[in-house]
Tab-separated table of C-alpha atoms and ligand atoms in Angstrom:
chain	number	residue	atom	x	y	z
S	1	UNK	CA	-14.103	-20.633	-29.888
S	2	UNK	CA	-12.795	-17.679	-31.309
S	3	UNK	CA	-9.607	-17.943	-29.399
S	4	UNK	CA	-7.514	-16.672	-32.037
S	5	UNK	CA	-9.454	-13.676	-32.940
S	6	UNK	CA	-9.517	-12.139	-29.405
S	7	UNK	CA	-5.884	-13.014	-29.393
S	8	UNK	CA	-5.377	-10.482	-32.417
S	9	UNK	CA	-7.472	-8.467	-30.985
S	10	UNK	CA	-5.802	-8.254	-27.538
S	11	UNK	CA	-2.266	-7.615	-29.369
S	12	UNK	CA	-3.868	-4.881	-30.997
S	13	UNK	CA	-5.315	-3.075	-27.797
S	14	UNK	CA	-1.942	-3.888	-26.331
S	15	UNK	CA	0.080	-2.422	-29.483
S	16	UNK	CA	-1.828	0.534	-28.953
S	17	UNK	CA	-1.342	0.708	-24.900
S	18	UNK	CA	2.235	0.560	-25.459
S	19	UNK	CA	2.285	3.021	-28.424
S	20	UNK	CA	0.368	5.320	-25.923
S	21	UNK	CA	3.231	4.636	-22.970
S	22	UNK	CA	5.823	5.139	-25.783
S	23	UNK	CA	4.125	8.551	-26.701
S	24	UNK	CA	4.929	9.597	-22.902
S	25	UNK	CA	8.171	11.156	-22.077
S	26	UNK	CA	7.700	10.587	-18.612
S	27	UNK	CA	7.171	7.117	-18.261
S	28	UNK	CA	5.650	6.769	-14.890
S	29	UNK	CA	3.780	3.858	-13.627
S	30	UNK	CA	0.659	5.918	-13.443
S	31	UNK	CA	0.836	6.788	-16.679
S	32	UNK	CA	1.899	3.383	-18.370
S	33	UNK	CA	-1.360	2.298	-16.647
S	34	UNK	CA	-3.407	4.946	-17.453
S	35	UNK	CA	-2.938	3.790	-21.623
S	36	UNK	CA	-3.589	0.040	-20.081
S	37	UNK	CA	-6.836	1.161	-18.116
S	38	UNK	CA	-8.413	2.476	-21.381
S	39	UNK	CA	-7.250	-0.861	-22.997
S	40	UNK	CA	-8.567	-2.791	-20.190
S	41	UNK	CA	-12.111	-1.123	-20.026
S	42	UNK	CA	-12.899	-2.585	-23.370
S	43	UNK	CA	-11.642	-5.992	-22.269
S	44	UNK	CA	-13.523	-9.056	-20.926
S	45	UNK	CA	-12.211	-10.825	-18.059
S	46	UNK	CA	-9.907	-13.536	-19.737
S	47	UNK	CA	-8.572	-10.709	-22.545
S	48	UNK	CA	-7.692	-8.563	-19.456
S	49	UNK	CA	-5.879	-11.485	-17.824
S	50	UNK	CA	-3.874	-11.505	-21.322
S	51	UNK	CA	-3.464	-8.047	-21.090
S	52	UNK	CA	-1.717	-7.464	-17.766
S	53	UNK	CA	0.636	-10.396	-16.308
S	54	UNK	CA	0.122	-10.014	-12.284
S	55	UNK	CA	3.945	-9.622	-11.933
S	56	UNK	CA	3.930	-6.352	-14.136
S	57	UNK	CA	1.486	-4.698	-12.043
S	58	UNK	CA	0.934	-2.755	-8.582
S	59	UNK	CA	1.262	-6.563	-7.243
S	60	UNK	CA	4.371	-7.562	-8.444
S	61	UNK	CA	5.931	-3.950	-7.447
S	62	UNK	CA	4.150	-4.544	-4.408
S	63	UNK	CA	5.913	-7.727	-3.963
S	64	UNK	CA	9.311	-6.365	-4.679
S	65	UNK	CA	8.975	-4.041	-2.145
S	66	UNK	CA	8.622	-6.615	0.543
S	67	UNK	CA	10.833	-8.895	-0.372
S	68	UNK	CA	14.146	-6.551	0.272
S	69	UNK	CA	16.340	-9.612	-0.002
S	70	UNK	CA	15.135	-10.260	-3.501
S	71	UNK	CA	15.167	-14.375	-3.340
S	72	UNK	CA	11.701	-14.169	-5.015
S	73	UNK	CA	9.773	-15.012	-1.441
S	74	UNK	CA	8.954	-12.936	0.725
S	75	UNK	CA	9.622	-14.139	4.740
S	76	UNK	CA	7.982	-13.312	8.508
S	77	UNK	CA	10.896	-10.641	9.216
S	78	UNK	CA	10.476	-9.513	5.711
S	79	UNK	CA	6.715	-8.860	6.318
S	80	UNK	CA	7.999	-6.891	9.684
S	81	UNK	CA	10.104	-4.588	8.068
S	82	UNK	CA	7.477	-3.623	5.926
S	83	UNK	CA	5.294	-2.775	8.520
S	84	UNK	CA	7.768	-0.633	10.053
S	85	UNK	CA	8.679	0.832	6.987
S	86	UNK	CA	5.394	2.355	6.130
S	87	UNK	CA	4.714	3.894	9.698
S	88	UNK	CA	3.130	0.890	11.757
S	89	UNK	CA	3.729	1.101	15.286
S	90	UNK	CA	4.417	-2.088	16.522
S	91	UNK	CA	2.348	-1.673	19.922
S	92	UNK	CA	3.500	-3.521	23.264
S	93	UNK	CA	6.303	-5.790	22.802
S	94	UNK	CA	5.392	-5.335	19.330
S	95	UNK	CA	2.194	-7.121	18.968
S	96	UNK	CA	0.794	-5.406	16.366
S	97	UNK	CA	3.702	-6.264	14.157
S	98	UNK	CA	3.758	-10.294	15.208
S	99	UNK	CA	-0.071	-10.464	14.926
S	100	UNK	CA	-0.174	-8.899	11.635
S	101	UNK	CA	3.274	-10.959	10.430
S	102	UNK	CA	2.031	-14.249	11.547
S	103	UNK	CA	-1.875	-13.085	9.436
S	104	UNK	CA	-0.154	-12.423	6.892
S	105	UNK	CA	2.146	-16.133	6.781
S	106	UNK	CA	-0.876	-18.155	7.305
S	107	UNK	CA	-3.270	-16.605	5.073
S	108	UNK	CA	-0.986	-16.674	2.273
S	109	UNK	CA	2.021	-18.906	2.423
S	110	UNK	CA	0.188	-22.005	1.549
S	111	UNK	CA	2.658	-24.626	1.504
S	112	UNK	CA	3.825	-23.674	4.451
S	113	UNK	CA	7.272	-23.004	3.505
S	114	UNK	CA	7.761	-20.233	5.457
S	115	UNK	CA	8.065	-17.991	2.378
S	116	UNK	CA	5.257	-16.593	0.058
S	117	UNK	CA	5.846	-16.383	-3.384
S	118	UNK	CA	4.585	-14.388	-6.158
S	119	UNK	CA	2.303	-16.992	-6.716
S	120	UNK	CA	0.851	-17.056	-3.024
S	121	UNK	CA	0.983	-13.441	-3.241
S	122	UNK	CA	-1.962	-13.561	-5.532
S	123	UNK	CA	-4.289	-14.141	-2.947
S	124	UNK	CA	-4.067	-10.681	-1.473
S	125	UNK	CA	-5.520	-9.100	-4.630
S	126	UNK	CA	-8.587	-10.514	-2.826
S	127	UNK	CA	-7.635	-8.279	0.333
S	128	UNK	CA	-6.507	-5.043	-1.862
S	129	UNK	CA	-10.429	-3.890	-2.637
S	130	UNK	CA	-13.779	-5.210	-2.125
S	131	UNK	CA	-15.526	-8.109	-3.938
S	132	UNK	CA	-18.244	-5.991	-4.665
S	133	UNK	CA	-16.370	-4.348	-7.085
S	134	UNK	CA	-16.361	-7.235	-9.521
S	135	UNK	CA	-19.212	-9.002	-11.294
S	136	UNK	CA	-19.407	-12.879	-11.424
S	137	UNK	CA	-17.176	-13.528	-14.576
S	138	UNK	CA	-14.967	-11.255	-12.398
S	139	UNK	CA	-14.967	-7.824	-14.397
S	140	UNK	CA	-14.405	-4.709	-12.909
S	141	UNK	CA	-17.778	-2.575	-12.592
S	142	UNK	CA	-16.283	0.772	-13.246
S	143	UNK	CA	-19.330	2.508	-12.106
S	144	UNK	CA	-18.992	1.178	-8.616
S	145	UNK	CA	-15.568	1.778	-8.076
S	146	UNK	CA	-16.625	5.569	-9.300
S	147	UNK	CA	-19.115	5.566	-6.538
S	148	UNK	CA	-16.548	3.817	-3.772
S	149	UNK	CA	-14.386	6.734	-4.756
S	150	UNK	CA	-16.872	9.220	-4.509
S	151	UNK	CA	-17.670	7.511	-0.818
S	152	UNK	CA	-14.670	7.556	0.800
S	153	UNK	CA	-12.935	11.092	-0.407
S	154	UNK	CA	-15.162	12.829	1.955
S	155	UNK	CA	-13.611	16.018	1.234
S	156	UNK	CA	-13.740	15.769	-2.963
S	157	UNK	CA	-10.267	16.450	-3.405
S	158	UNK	CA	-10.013	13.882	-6.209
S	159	UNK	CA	-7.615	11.515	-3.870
S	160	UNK	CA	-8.404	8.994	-0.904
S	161	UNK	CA	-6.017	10.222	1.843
S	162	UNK	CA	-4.583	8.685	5.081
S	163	UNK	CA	-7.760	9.889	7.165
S	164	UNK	CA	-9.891	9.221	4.682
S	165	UNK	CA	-9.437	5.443	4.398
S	166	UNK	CA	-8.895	4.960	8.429
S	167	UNK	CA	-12.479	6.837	9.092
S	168	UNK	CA	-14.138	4.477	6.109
S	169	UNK	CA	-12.590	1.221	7.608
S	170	UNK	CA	-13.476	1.761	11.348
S	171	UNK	CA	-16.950	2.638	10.460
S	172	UNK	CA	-17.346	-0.360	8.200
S	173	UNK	CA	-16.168	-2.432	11.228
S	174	UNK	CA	-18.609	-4.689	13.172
S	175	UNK	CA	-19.945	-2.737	16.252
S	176	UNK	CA	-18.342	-5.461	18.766
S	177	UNK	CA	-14.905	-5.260	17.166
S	178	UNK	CA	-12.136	-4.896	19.397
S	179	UNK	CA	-9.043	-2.633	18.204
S	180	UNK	CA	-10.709	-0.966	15.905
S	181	UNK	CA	-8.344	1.682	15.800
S	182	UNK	CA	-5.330	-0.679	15.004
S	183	UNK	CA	-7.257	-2.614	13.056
S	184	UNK	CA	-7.926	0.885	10.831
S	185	UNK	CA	-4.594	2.390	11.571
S	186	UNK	CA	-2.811	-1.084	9.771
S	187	UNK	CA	-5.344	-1.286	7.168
S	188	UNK	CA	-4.832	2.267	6.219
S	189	UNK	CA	-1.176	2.747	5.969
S	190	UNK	CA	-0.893	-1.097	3.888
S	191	UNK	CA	-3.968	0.408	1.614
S	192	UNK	CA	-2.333	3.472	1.376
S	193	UNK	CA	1.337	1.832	0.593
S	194	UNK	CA	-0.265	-0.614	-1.723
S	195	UNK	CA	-2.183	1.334	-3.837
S	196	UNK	CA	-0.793	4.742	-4.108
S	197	UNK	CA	1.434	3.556	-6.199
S	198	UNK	CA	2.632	7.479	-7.177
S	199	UNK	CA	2.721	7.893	-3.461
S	200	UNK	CA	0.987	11.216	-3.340
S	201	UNK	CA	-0.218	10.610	-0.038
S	202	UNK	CA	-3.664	10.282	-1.516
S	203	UNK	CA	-5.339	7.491	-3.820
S	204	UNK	CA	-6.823	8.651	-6.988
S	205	UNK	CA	-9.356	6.881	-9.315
S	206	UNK	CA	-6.771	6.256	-11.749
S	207	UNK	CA	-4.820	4.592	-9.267
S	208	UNK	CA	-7.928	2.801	-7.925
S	209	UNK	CA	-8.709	1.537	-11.823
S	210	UNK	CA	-5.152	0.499	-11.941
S	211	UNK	CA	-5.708	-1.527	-9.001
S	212	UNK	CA	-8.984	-3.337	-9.862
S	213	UNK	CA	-7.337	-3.969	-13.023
S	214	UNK	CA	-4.884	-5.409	-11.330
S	215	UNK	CA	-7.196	-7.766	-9.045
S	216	UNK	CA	-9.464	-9.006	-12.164
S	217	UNK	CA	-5.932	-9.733	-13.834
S	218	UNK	CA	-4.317	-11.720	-10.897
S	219	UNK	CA	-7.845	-13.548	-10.285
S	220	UNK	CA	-7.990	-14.521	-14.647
S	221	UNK	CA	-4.547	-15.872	-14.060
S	222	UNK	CA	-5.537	-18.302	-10.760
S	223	UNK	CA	-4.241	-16.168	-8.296
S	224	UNK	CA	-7.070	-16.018	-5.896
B	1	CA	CA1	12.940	-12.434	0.588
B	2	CA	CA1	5.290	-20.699	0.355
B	3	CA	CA1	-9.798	13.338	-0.128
């Protein structure tokens, strides 16, 4: 084991992520993880979970967001006000809202406490961007998330925008799905919310690195 080399090594790719951030006047999210992208790339899978602590990234601002009344769990109405706050509709006698609500309680609040934590958070990272986007040891392939970019901005403007990500997920829907529309229409606005995290209105592949980052981080730590 040469645990304590990669440690000192890790400090140093850190020391000079931060030195990069510090360099920045404006010290924007996008930017602090811009400096911990390029610091990331050159990591393997348990450096990069060293690197970035899940609560520090797009997760744990995620997170925050839902949980308005800041007790550190997130709860059902919590999850409903977040829905409504980024624009979805909550369909007859709000169905859409409940259906998604009560998805999003069982899928992730696993001891049933009727709050998620940051910990049971984790498991979304799983939900946040396809699996093919990761080897086996769980590292991002860069080259693929290039190409998923490259896929879904139909239009090449450099940014995945509302229509954009609603067209890819209804066509990557199985043929007898039902609510498709919905199904895209949820999926788009929460993928949209979630990972443009400058919110542009678009996703960019600096954002989308950020993200994956992110994911391989959250998984190194346990979290999914
Ligand atoms: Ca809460
Ligand atoms: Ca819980
Ligand atoms: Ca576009």
């Amino acid at each position: 084991m040469s645990g304590r080399l990669q440690a000192e090594e890790v400090e140093q790719r850190l020391d000079r992520a931060n030195d990069a951030s510090a360099e920045q006047l404006n010290d924007s999210t996008s930017e602090r993880t811009g400096a911990l992208n390029a610091a990331l790339r050159d990591s393997t899978y348990e450096e990069g979970a060293q690197l970035l602590n899940p609560e520090d990234t797009l997760l744990g601002d995620l997170f925050r967001r839902i949980d308005e009344s800041g007790d550190q769990g997130i709860a059902r109405d919590e999850v409903i006000s977040h829905l409504k706050r980024v624009g979805i509709k909550g369909g007859f006698l709000g169905l859409v809202h409940s259906t998604v609500a009560d998805k999003f309680m069982e899928n992730l609040d696993l001891n049933a406490d009727g709050q998620v934590t940051m910990n049971e958070f984790g498991a979304i990272a799983q939900e946040l961007l396809p699996a093919e986007l990761f080897d086996e040891e769980g590292n991002v392939k860069y080259e693929d998330l290039d190409a998923f970019m490259l896929r879904l901005d139909v239009d090449g403007s450099g940014g995945i925008d509302y229509d954009e990500l609603y067209k890819g997920t209804k066509s990557n829907l199985p043929e007898d799905q039902s609510h498709k529309g919905t199904i895209a229409d949820v999926a788009a606005k929460l993928g949209l919310d979630g990972l443009d995290t400058d919110a542009s209105g678009a996703i960019t592949l600096e954002e989308l690195q950020a993200a994956a980052a992110a994911v391989a981080a959250t998984r190194a730590a346990g979290g999914g």
